[in-house]
């Protein structure tokens, strides 16, 4: 007689393991990007969903309800930006304990709608139900022209890797909130900047029209009609995670030059190692990481400003290598095990 | 000095009160139907969202994970049907306790996808996160031609009120599961039928093509090109709730003849009063309640069969009146206070 198989619990396989198991229930073509793409009778729809739980994803210690709302909306809009899509609206489903002050929920909604208004979109529907724990589930919809969908799987060898701004600032803000004793190491304006980066992240929807303008100009100038594939995703789980995911999905590798990763000056002055670590593994910067032909990448970075930079290139050999052209540190291989693991 | 205002909690205003407060954050045109309608560059999108919480909306006592999944998917598809929309897909966000067996979640997904496959659609994206309580948030989207959107607010005086099938069966199934002692009053096949109605409700997406075919035929026959407005919603919160909501949103009233409400024979034989009560207030039958010109209503009911019926008519005078043409009971005014209150 064979023994019954032992029960596998969620804690045994973690969030990523569970997501992998559940992908068997989805059509393969919708799996693996920041958001799903569906083709309707009349257009291309991009959809992304996120659930946030009190005590797991937000807490009154570091987050006002307004900020929790803003961040939840921003994370979803960032997923749309990562797919190249413009927002059409979001739905909000709330699970609320009976003893929640109504004002807390109104403040949450104020944060959500402030963020949405900034990006010219709004809440189009929702649900409210009783729950023992405050739970916020947001689904965001966007639209995109099919030839402008940004995917993780289309990075090509020799592409330049662009980041759209500074990394590590959101994590620095979180640490300042959690460890007030480190505040004295920073100027007031630096503290404010980092805390703002954590509490009010800006999804980079502004990058999309600039990206397509730069590509059009390049095509005009070079008299080229060939299609430019843009690969990319957002850096919500850290810059290292983004680059590793892009490489895995595109079956390529990458060389990233550490001195080229844009870090906040105030963080570098404090601890350049800590700054790099937070840039790579801190998460929640909600910048875009894009893989583009070098000439386009260069033009894009010049147009974007705000410390956008080319930080490396796509190579054939698998693996993501962090190089140091100053020679001060040995090269290293980046991996995901230091990135965010939600379980 | 004025006293500080006392804090209002969710329990003080209930689900409906909270939803009303939150509507100030939504554009007015998206509020009030089973789902939101948004117009994209290229079409009309219908979106609905629902959150279900373990112990509140489902429980292992009456529901297997497969059934919980089916019902969650069915409720969302029913909201699409209520808007006249065909499904494009759903997203599923799950909050799961660490000690949840992976197999439980896979069975939940099996139920979701079984339901979706039956209606030719699928899961297109999702999220998984840690939560102290199992939480399922589903967002469904569909598409509809703008002239075929079914709304709550367009019922017109003299419209006939159509229900697409039997009411009360789902509640009967729930009671059979909760009170095994009443099972002896029913045949095995009746028990199975009611329990099936509760565990595996069928969203009435099948009604839509028939409805539009009937309308086209009517227009051909009468050589009429005038637009037919279909008002309607689903009966997920009970038949009484649906009729009252339709009347309130359309600023009309209704007369409903109790003898015309389709009830399951086995329930009527057991207790005609209980059967009527569950039909009006039981909820979760997921039938459609439609307001249509009488000639079209008649043709639709004939085509649908399966106990579809005209149960009353829209009148000018506000209020919903339950009449009894047998004269056995006095007429009564229906109100929502006996309907489902989720808090």
XYZ file of C-alpha atoms in Angstrom:
686
model
C 0.000 0.000 0.000
C 1.362 3.409 -0.894
C 1.334 6.151 1.705
C -0.998 9.086 1.048
C 0.890 12.024 -0.394
C 1.615 14.685 2.217
C -0.413 17.860 1.824
C 1.439 20.751 0.201
C 0.635 24.107 1.745
C 0.987 27.581 0.273
C 3.899 28.285 2.629
C 5.775 25.314 1.113
C 5.814 26.693 -2.416
C 5.518 30.455 -1.887
C 3.812 33.062 -4.017
C 5.786 32.352 -7.170
C 5.283 28.609 -6.843
C 1.552 29.078 -6.396
C 1.287 31.445 -9.360
C 3.123 28.892 -11.509
C 0.690 26.159 -10.477
C -2.290 28.374 -11.255
C -1.008 29.287 -14.714
C -2.220 25.901 -15.928
C -5.727 27.379 -15.659
C -4.930 30.327 -17.956
C -4.406 30.372 -21.720
C -0.596 30.363 -22.207
C -0.590 33.561 -24.255
C -1.795 35.717 -21.358
C 0.819 34.575 -18.832
C 4.113 36.285 -17.989
C 3.778 40.044 -18.468
C 2.898 42.880 -16.083
C -0.658 42.681 -17.380
C -2.785 40.511 -19.617
C -3.583 41.505 -23.182
C -6.915 40.565 -24.714
C -8.080 41.276 -28.179
C -11.698 42.340 -28.402
C -13.867 42.686 -31.464
C -12.753 46.261 -31.657
C -9.371 46.766 -30.005
C -6.669 45.636 -27.646
C -7.303 45.697 -23.945
C -4.690 45.463 -21.197
C -5.792 44.312 -17.744
C -3.913 43.996 -14.474
C -5.043 43.150 -10.957
C -3.526 43.462 -7.478
C -4.664 42.616 -3.993
C -3.361 44.464 -0.922
C -3.927 43.296 2.644
C -3.652 45.304 5.848
C -0.564 44.305 7.788
C 0.982 42.609 4.740
C 1.127 45.347 2.103
C 0.328 48.457 4.093
C 0.211 49.471 7.712
C -0.845 52.529 9.634
C 2.736 52.730 10.932
C 4.214 53.857 7.623
C 1.169 54.668 5.537
C -1.785 56.995 5.890
C -4.967 55.763 4.187
C -4.444 58.440 1.503
C -0.957 57.095 0.789
C -2.131 53.473 0.802
C -4.733 54.464 -1.781
C -2.277 56.400 -3.924
C 0.259 53.557 -3.889
C -2.328 50.923 -4.756
C -3.537 52.964 -7.726
C 0.020 53.856 -8.777
C 1.141 50.201 -8.749
C -1.659 49.252 -11.114
C -1.117 52.223 -13.427
C 2.571 51.313 -13.492
C 1.662 47.826 -14.724
C -0.303 49.443 -17.554
C 2.639 51.734 -18.373
C 4.893 48.667 -18.414
C 2.700 47.208 -21.165
C 2.649 50.453 -23.133
C -1.033 51.035 -22.373
C -3.002 54.183 -21.521
C -5.417 53.807 -18.606
C -9.187 53.541 -19.167
C -10.129 53.213 -15.513
C -9.896 50.974 -12.473
C -12.296 49.000 -10.312
C -11.859 48.814 -6.545
C -13.154 45.944 -4.423
C -12.881 46.510 -0.668
C -13.158 44.029 2.159
C -13.664 46.005 5.375
C -14.006 45.087 9.037
C -17.230 46.318 10.606
C -15.376 48.555 13.035
C -13.517 50.511 10.340
C -14.141 54.262 10.545
C -15.953 55.343 7.383
C -13.578 58.290 7.263
C -10.602 55.917 6.914
C -12.178 54.432 3.797
C -13.024 57.848 2.394
C -9.408 58.912 2.893
C -8.249 55.742 1.119
C -10.504 56.620 -1.811
C -9.211 60.192 -1.790
C -5.684 58.855 -2.246
C -6.798 56.521 -5.024
C -8.663 59.209 -6.915
C -5.899 61.819 -6.429
C -3.464 59.453 -8.111
C -5.926 58.591 -10.875
C -6.763 62.246 -11.561
C -3.068 63.011 -11.911
C -3.032 60.501 -14.746
C -6.400 61.507 -16.159
C -8.376 58.416 -15.271
C -10.882 57.343 -12.606
C -12.659 54.669 -10.572
C -15.319 53.121 -12.777
C -16.763 50.516 -10.468
C -16.378 48.612 -7.284
C -17.620 46.339 -4.594
C -17.690 46.586 -0.824
C -17.982 43.603 1.497
C -17.421 42.623 5.086
C -14.078 41.043 5.924
C -12.144 40.460 9.145
C -9.148 42.195 7.533
C -9.003 45.338 5.393
C -8.372 44.161 1.839
C -8.102 46.262 -1.303
C -8.307 44.655 -4.710
C -7.736 46.885 -7.705
C -8.113 45.956 -11.349
C -6.868 48.449 -13.919
C -7.728 48.520 -17.623
C -5.915 50.225 -20.416
C -5.784 50.248 -24.154
C -2.876 50.101 -26.538
C -2.369 49.840 -30.254
C -1.374 46.210 -30.910
C 1.969 47.209 -32.487
C 2.854 49.229 -29.387
C 2.435 46.510 -26.766
C 5.550 46.316 -24.592
C 6.358 42.742 -23.601
C 8.974 41.073 -21.449
C 9.811 38.471 -24.046
C 11.058 40.558 -26.974
C 14.464 41.821 -25.776
C 17.107 41.294 -28.455
C 20.853 40.830 -28.302
C 22.628 44.221 -28.549
C 19.603 46.110 -27.214
C 20.526 48.822 -24.746
C 18.873 48.607 -21.311
C 17.257 51.891 -20.295
C 15.983 52.835 -16.853
C 13.664 55.833 -16.729
C 14.897 57.331 -13.465
C 16.503 56.893 -10.066
C 16.243 53.588 -8.194
C 16.410 52.945 -4.459
C 14.596 56.101 -3.358
C 11.364 54.323 -2.408
C 13.185 51.845 -0.182
C 15.178 54.687 1.387
C 11.870 56.395 2.210
C 10.512 53.234 3.817
C 13.657 52.833 5.937
C 13.427 56.475 7.076
C 9.864 55.813 8.213
C 10.745 52.558 9.959
C 14.053 53.718 11.503
C 13.769 57.360 12.566
C 17.313 57.143 14.006
C 18.854 57.155 10.518
C 17.112 60.402 9.591
C 19.942 62.499 11.039
C 22.212 61.269 8.251
C 20.084 63.072 5.656
C 19.093 66.648 4.931
C 15.449 67.536 5.424
C 14.928 67.869 1.702
C 16.487 64.451 1.042
C 14.286 62.871 3.723
C 11.213 64.449 2.194
C 12.202 63.356 -1.283
C 12.700 59.713 -0.269
C 9.548 59.530 1.845
C 7.616 61.089 -1.038
C 9.112 58.483 -3.398
C 7.820 55.764 -1.079
C 4.398 57.228 -0.309
C 3.529 58.851 -3.632
C 5.285 56.872 -6.371
C 4.703 58.132 -9.910
C 3.836 55.526 -12.526
C 5.772 56.406 -15.676
C 2.863 56.760 -18.072
C 4.541 60.010 -19.177
C 7.291 57.961 -20.834
C 5.010 56.327 -23.418
C 4.248 59.248 -25.759
C 7.909 60.312 -25.609
C 9.036 56.765 -26.422
C 6.807 56.573 -29.498
C 7.784 60.040 -30.641
C 11.464 59.137 -30.395
C 10.848 55.931 -32.339
C 8.895 57.768 -35.062
C 11.634 60.368 -35.409
C 14.238 57.611 -35.665
C 12.234 55.854 -38.351
C 11.814 59.108 -40.295
C 15.506 60.019 -40.004
C 16.739 56.597 -41.037
C 14.003 56.213 -43.631
C 13.276 52.884 -41.981
C 9.893 51.243 -41.883
C 11.007 48.234 -39.934
C 9.076 47.543 -36.774
C 10.815 48.437 -33.521
C 10.111 45.931 -30.743
C 10.245 47.480 -27.311
C 10.756 44.996 -24.500
C 10.181 46.125 -20.969
C 8.538 45.927 -17.584
C 8.320 48.067 -14.481
C 10.711 47.831 -11.558
C 8.071 47.321 -8.874
C 9.935 44.314 -7.453
C 13.360 45.906 -7.808
C 15.693 46.646 -10.693
C 17.485 43.285 -10.408
C 14.196 41.422 -10.619
C 13.166 43.391 -13.697
C 16.376 42.692 -15.586
C 16.414 39.005 -14.644
C 12.745 38.595 -15.651
C 13.289 40.358 -18.980
C 16.286 38.146 -19.744
C 14.522 34.931 -18.739
C 11.403 35.733 -20.765
C 13.478 36.803 -23.797
C 15.982 33.922 -23.444
C 18.933 36.270 -23.449
C 21.421 37.607 -20.882
C 22.524 41.080 -19.837
C 25.605 43.023 -18.783
C 24.788 45.861 -16.391
C 27.445 48.427 -15.451
C 27.045 49.325 -11.792
C 28.400 52.864 -12.186
C 25.636 53.618 -14.708
C 22.695 52.775 -12.432
C 21.128 56.099 -11.433
C 21.203 56.447 -7.644
C 20.143 59.394 -5.533
C 23.248 61.484 -4.699
C 22.295 61.810 -1.030
C 22.100 58.024 -0.754
C 25.424 57.467 -2.514
C 27.108 59.966 -0.186
C 25.705 58.127 2.816
C 26.557 54.612 1.669
C 27.189 53.765 -1.951
C 26.871 50.037 -1.237
C 23.541 50.449 0.546
C 22.345 52.739 -2.245
C 23.198 50.120 -4.889
C 21.599 47.360 -2.858
C 18.347 49.301 -2.478
C 18.398 50.220 -6.165
C 18.735 46.577 -7.170
C 16.588 44.906 -4.538
C 14.567 47.613 -2.758
C 11.574 47.595 -5.072
C 8.590 49.900 -5.524
C 10.399 52.548 -7.569
C 7.850 51.954 -10.361
C 10.287 53.087 -13.046
C 10.336 51.433 -16.456
C 13.143 49.141 -17.598
C 13.194 49.063 -21.397
C 15.291 47.195 -23.954
C 15.760 49.136 -27.188
C 18.127 49.489 -30.127
C 21.059 51.623 -28.837
C 20.409 54.682 -31.039
C 16.800 54.876 -29.907
C 17.800 54.247 -26.305
C 20.268 57.135 -26.473
C 17.685 59.526 -27.939
C 15.082 58.453 -25.373
C 17.406 58.993 -22.415
C 18.283 62.485 -23.697
C 14.605 63.362 -24.042
C 13.572 61.935 -20.658
C 16.214 63.572 -18.496
C 15.620 63.182 -14.746
C 18.524 60.718 -14.512
C 17.150 58.302 -17.093
C 20.127 56.232 -18.231
C 21.437 53.388 -20.317
C 22.709 50.938 -17.723
C 23.801 48.018 -19.858
C 23.164 45.831 -22.847
C 21.483 42.593 -23.782
C 23.901 39.757 -24.578
C 23.453 36.289 -25.984
C 24.955 34.414 -23.061
C 22.323 33.703 -20.379
C 22.733 35.281 -16.956
C 22.772 38.848 -15.711
C 26.261 40.187 -14.979
C 26.935 43.241 -12.868
C 30.224 44.702 -14.114
C 32.411 47.430 -12.584
C 34.462 49.299 -15.106
C 36.285 51.137 -12.358
C 37.706 47.750 -11.360
C 37.041 48.512 -7.682
C 34.772 45.516 -7.179
C 34.711 42.136 -8.881
C 31.852 41.453 -11.281
C 28.944 39.503 -9.893
C 25.979 37.536 -11.139
C 22.582 38.939 -10.211
C 19.874 36.591 -9.162
C 16.342 36.826 -7.920
C 16.796 35.165 -4.576
C 17.572 38.482 -2.935
C 14.565 40.169 -4.548
C 11.157 40.538 -2.932
C 9.559 37.280 -1.943
C 6.062 38.024 -0.788
C 5.649 34.895 1.273
C -16.042 74.894 21.934
C -17.930 72.362 19.859
C -17.620 68.688 20.681
C -15.695 66.560 18.201
C -18.035 64.687 15.895
C -18.439 61.045 16.903
C -16.708 58.584 14.574
C -18.992 56.796 12.129
C -18.079 53.158 11.593
C -18.910 50.867 8.684
C -21.329 48.947 10.899
C -23.302 52.170 11.461
C -24.086 52.727 7.789
C -23.893 49.216 6.310
C -22.804 48.122 2.876
C -25.294 50.210 0.956
C -24.538 53.312 3.003
C -20.830 52.873 2.416
C -21.284 52.320 -1.327
C -23.363 55.501 -1.498
C -20.635 57.477 0.266
C -17.985 56.102 -2.092
C -19.954 56.976 -5.212
C -18.826 60.578 -4.802
C -15.414 59.349 -5.979
C -16.785 57.897 -9.241
C -18.037 59.711 -12.325
C -21.861 59.768 -11.999
C -22.437 58.031 -15.332
C -20.791 54.775 -14.197
C -22.798 54.373 -10.990
C -25.939 52.320 -10.471
C -25.901 49.317 -12.817
C -24.728 45.725 -12.377
C -21.491 46.714 -14.079
C -19.729 49.821 -15.311
C -19.677 50.771 -18.973
C -16.649 52.492 -20.437
C -16.225 53.670 -23.947
C -12.795 53.031 -25.382
C -11.285 54.386 -28.579
C -12.623 51.350 -30.305
C -15.617 49.893 -28.492
C -17.743 49.576 -25.407
C -16.419 47.694 -22.434
C -18.452 46.414 -19.480
C -16.650 45.754 -16.214
C -17.822 44.288 -12.915
C -15.989 43.311 -9.755
C -16.809 41.233 -6.674
C -14.987 40.277 -3.512
C -15.756 37.092 -1.606
C -14.442 36.362 1.873
C -14.202 33.003 3.639
C -16.798 32.741 6.388
C -18.821 35.644 4.949
C -19.598 34.575 1.378
C -18.604 30.939 1.355
C -17.852 28.269 3.887
C -16.613 24.714 3.778
C -19.857 23.726 5.480
C -22.022 24.319 2.403
C -19.501 24.812 -0.353
C -16.653 22.777 -1.798
C -13.793 24.838 -3.239
C -14.964 23.854 -6.740
C -18.453 25.188 -5.989
C -17.105 28.382 -4.404
C -15.100 28.951 -7.586
C -18.044 28.217 -9.882
C -20.355 30.527 -7.947
C -17.843 33.369 -7.866
C -17.353 33.138 -11.631
C -21.088 32.712 -12.256
C -21.995 35.800 -10.193
C -19.662 37.954 -12.269
C -20.805 36.498 -15.590
C -24.372 37.137 -14.458
C -23.529 40.820 -13.949
C -22.239 40.925 -17.534
C -25.407 39.204 -18.790
C -27.453 41.762 -16.860
C -25.749 44.503 -18.890
C -26.258 42.684 -22.181
C -22.538 41.990 -22.549
C -20.624 38.948 -23.778
C -17.677 37.940 -21.598
C -14.082 38.638 -22.676
C -12.430 37.158 -19.615
C -11.931 37.563 -15.882
C -9.071 38.312 -13.539
C -8.758 36.573 -10.182
C -6.931 38.068 -7.215
C -6.505 35.702 -4.286
C -5.543 36.446 -0.697
C -4.525 33.165 0.937
C -3.440 32.152 4.421
C -0.039 30.467 4.494
C -1.487 27.218 5.797
C -3.944 26.782 2.908
C -3.490 23.480 1.085
C -2.393 24.192 -2.487
C -4.879 21.586 -3.586
C -7.750 23.653 -2.125
C -6.737 26.590 -4.323
C -6.359 24.369 -7.374
C -9.856 23.014 -6.781
C -11.178 26.574 -6.466
C -9.579 27.399 -9.820
C -11.031 24.223 -11.326
C -14.499 25.430 -10.359
C -13.822 28.894 -11.761
C -12.515 27.590 -15.065
C -15.266 24.962 -15.407
C -17.848 27.717 -15.176
C -15.935 29.969 -17.554
C -15.458 27.189 -20.122
C -19.181 26.515 -20.076
C -19.631 30.106 -21.195
C -16.666 30.097 -23.565
C -14.387 32.434 -21.650
C -11.350 32.170 -19.366
C -9.080 33.551 -16.657
C -6.757 36.079 -18.274
C -4.782 37.283 -15.308
C -4.466 37.352 -11.596
C -2.606 38.049 -8.426
C -1.817 35.964 -5.381
C -0.912 37.385 -1.994
C -0.715 36.438 1.632
C -3.741 37.201 3.796
C -4.986 36.009 7.188
C -8.333 35.142 5.548
C -9.055 33.471 2.207
C -10.288 36.236 -0.093
C -11.281 35.960 -3.739
C -11.669 39.061 -5.858
C -12.917 38.599 -9.389
C -13.207 41.244 -12.067
C -15.050 40.311 -15.237
C -15.145 42.251 -18.457
C -17.284 41.941 -21.460
C -18.190 43.789 -24.594
C -21.493 44.957 -25.953
C -22.702 47.034 -28.856
C -23.600 50.438 -27.406
C -27.230 50.206 -28.577
C -27.602 46.850 -26.811
C -26.543 47.909 -23.321
C -29.159 46.851 -20.780
C -29.551 49.395 -17.992
C -31.609 49.646 -14.844
C -32.783 53.149 -15.577
C -34.692 52.735 -18.848
C -37.854 50.886 -17.808
C -40.938 52.551 -19.276
C -44.559 52.687 -18.200
C -46.517 49.782 -19.745
C -43.408 47.647 -20.155
C -43.983 44.022 -19.235
C -41.699 42.581 -16.553
C -40.105 39.306 -17.637
C -38.222 36.844 -15.456
C -36.094 34.294 -17.294
C -36.765 31.304 -15.032
C -37.665 29.915 -11.626
C -36.861 31.854 -8.456
C -36.253 30.552 -4.953
C -34.440 27.358 -5.945
C -31.003 28.565 -4.900
C -32.208 29.514 -1.427
C -34.006 26.188 -1.123
C -30.715 24.453 -1.926
C -28.894 26.459 0.736
C -31.544 25.585 3.350
C -31.307 21.879 2.446
C -27.545 22.053 3.025
C -27.890 23.955 6.309
C -30.902 22.028 7.684
C -30.626 18.358 6.706
C -33.803 17.669 8.737
C -35.989 19.319 6.074
C -34.639 17.050 3.344
C -37.254 14.378 4.077
C -39.941 16.718 2.767
C -38.475 16.559 -0.727
C -37.836 13.878 -3.302
C -34.215 13.039 -4.050
C -34.448 14.637 -7.455
C -35.912 17.854 -6.003
C -33.140 17.985 -3.401
C -30.520 17.522 -6.078
C -32.107 20.152 -8.269
C -32.189 22.780 -5.505
C -28.688 22.038 -4.254
C -27.439 22.228 -7.842
C -29.205 25.576 -8.243
C -27.346 26.850 -5.189
C -23.933 25.379 -5.925
C -23.808 25.657 -9.708
C -25.946 28.643 -10.704
C -26.136 29.347 -14.430
C -25.649 32.950 -15.518
C -28.198 33.689 -18.221
C -25.837 34.698 -21.000
C -27.875 32.356 -23.215
C -30.782 34.820 -23.060
C -28.954 37.628 -24.881
C -28.816 36.308 -28.466
C -32.432 35.134 -28.151
C -33.498 38.555 -26.858
C -31.898 40.372 -29.787
C -33.257 37.891 -32.288
C -36.772 38.365 -30.910
C -36.359 42.143 -31.065
C -35.083 42.016 -34.679
C -37.973 39.805 -35.715
C -40.411 42.177 -34.051
C -38.887 45.145 -35.827
C -39.045 43.314 -39.176
C -42.630 42.228 -38.656
C -43.842 45.638 -37.553
C -41.644 47.415 -40.105
C -40.433 49.499 -37.188
C -37.000 51.037 -36.953
C -37.539 52.597 -33.595
C -35.007 51.707 -30.961
C -36.141 49.224 -28.328
C -34.798 50.030 -24.868
C -34.341 46.973 -22.724
C -34.154 47.683 -19.016
C -32.961 44.970 -16.715
C -30.702 43.535 -14.068
C -29.995 40.154 -12.560
C -31.776 38.782 -9.515
C -28.630 38.019 -7.505
C -30.020 39.827 -4.440
C -33.539 38.453 -4.873
C -36.408 39.136 -7.221
C -37.935 41.800 -4.948
C -34.646 43.692 -4.843
C -34.337 43.568 -8.637
C -37.824 44.967 -9.250
C -37.457 47.674 -6.622
C -34.048 48.721 -7.978
C -35.328 48.814 -11.555
C -38.289 50.978 -10.507
C -36.177 53.336 -8.411
C -33.567 53.805 -11.123
C -36.225 54.287 -13.800
C -38.448 56.476 -11.582
C -41.481 54.298 -12.190
C -43.493 51.761 -10.221
C -44.571 48.174 -10.843
C -47.469 45.829 -10.309
C -46.378 42.204 -9.870
C -48.935 39.395 -9.839
C -47.884 36.803 -7.270
C -49.496 33.888 -9.097
C -47.331 34.619 -12.143
C -43.957 34.354 -10.368
C -42.403 31.045 -11.485
C -41.785 28.860 -8.436
C -40.492 25.301 -8.325
C -43.485 22.922 -8.063
C -41.851 20.872 -5.310
C -41.409 24.015 -3.222
C -44.965 25.209 -3.786
C -46.305 21.804 -2.733
C -44.248 21.982 0.453
C -45.121 25.554 1.384
C -46.394 28.046 -1.113
C -45.718 30.925 1.270
C -42.133 29.854 1.906
C -41.634 29.331 -1.825
C -42.849 32.858 -2.572
C -40.728 34.308 0.205
C -37.575 32.607 -1.085
C -38.399 33.654 -4.649
C -38.724 37.287 -3.623
C -35.999 37.521 -1.000
C -33.828 34.397 -1.231
C -31.334 35.719 -3.753
C -28.624 34.086 -5.868
C -30.945 32.736 -8.545
C -28.983 34.757 -11.130
C -31.939 34.996 -13.464
C -32.560 38.124 -15.508
C -35.393 40.541 -14.795
C -36.183 42.496 -17.960
C -38.612 45.299 -18.782
C -39.807 45.200 -22.382
C -42.723 46.252 -24.576
C -45.459 43.624 -23.969
C -45.413 42.119 -27.491
C -41.671 41.539 -27.341
C -41.909 40.248 -23.777
C -44.517 37.714 -24.890
C -42.413 36.516 -27.825
C -39.302 36.270 -25.626
C -41.052 34.206 -22.947
C -42.337 31.805 -25.605
C -38.863 31.378 -27.047
C -37.106 30.957 -23.680
C -39.383 28.336 -22.145
C -38.044 26.853 -18.874
C -40.706 28.714 -16.898
C -39.732 32.164 -18.147
C -42.750 34.373 -17.500
C -44.286 37.814 -17.588
C -44.887 38.576 -13.920
C -46.193 42.120 -14.068
C -46.051 45.527 -15.613
C -44.394 48.884 -15.133
C -46.766 51.626 -13.929
C -46.411 55.325 -13.463
C -47.200 55.442 -9.769
C -44.063 54.839 -7.670
C -43.891 51.747 -5.480
C -43.890 48.037 -6.178
C -47.242 46.343 -5.553
C -47.664 42.627 -5.169
C -51.196 41.819 -6.309
C -53.181 38.600 -5.944
C -55.804 38.149 -8.617
C -57.180 35.097 -6.842
C -58.165 37.475 -4.056
C -56.853 35.023 -1.446
C -54.365 37.454 0.043
C -54.427 41.221 0.276
C -52.039 43.136 -1.951
C -48.816 44.271 -0.385
C -46.057 46.733 -1.052
C -42.653 45.229 -1.639
C -39.656 46.893 -0.100
C -35.974 46.238 0.127
C -35.692 45.997 3.869
C -36.364 42.274 3.773
C -33.833 41.728 0.981
C -30.210 40.761 1.499
C -28.296 43.141 3.695
C -24.679 42.108 3.617
C -23.691 43.829 6.817
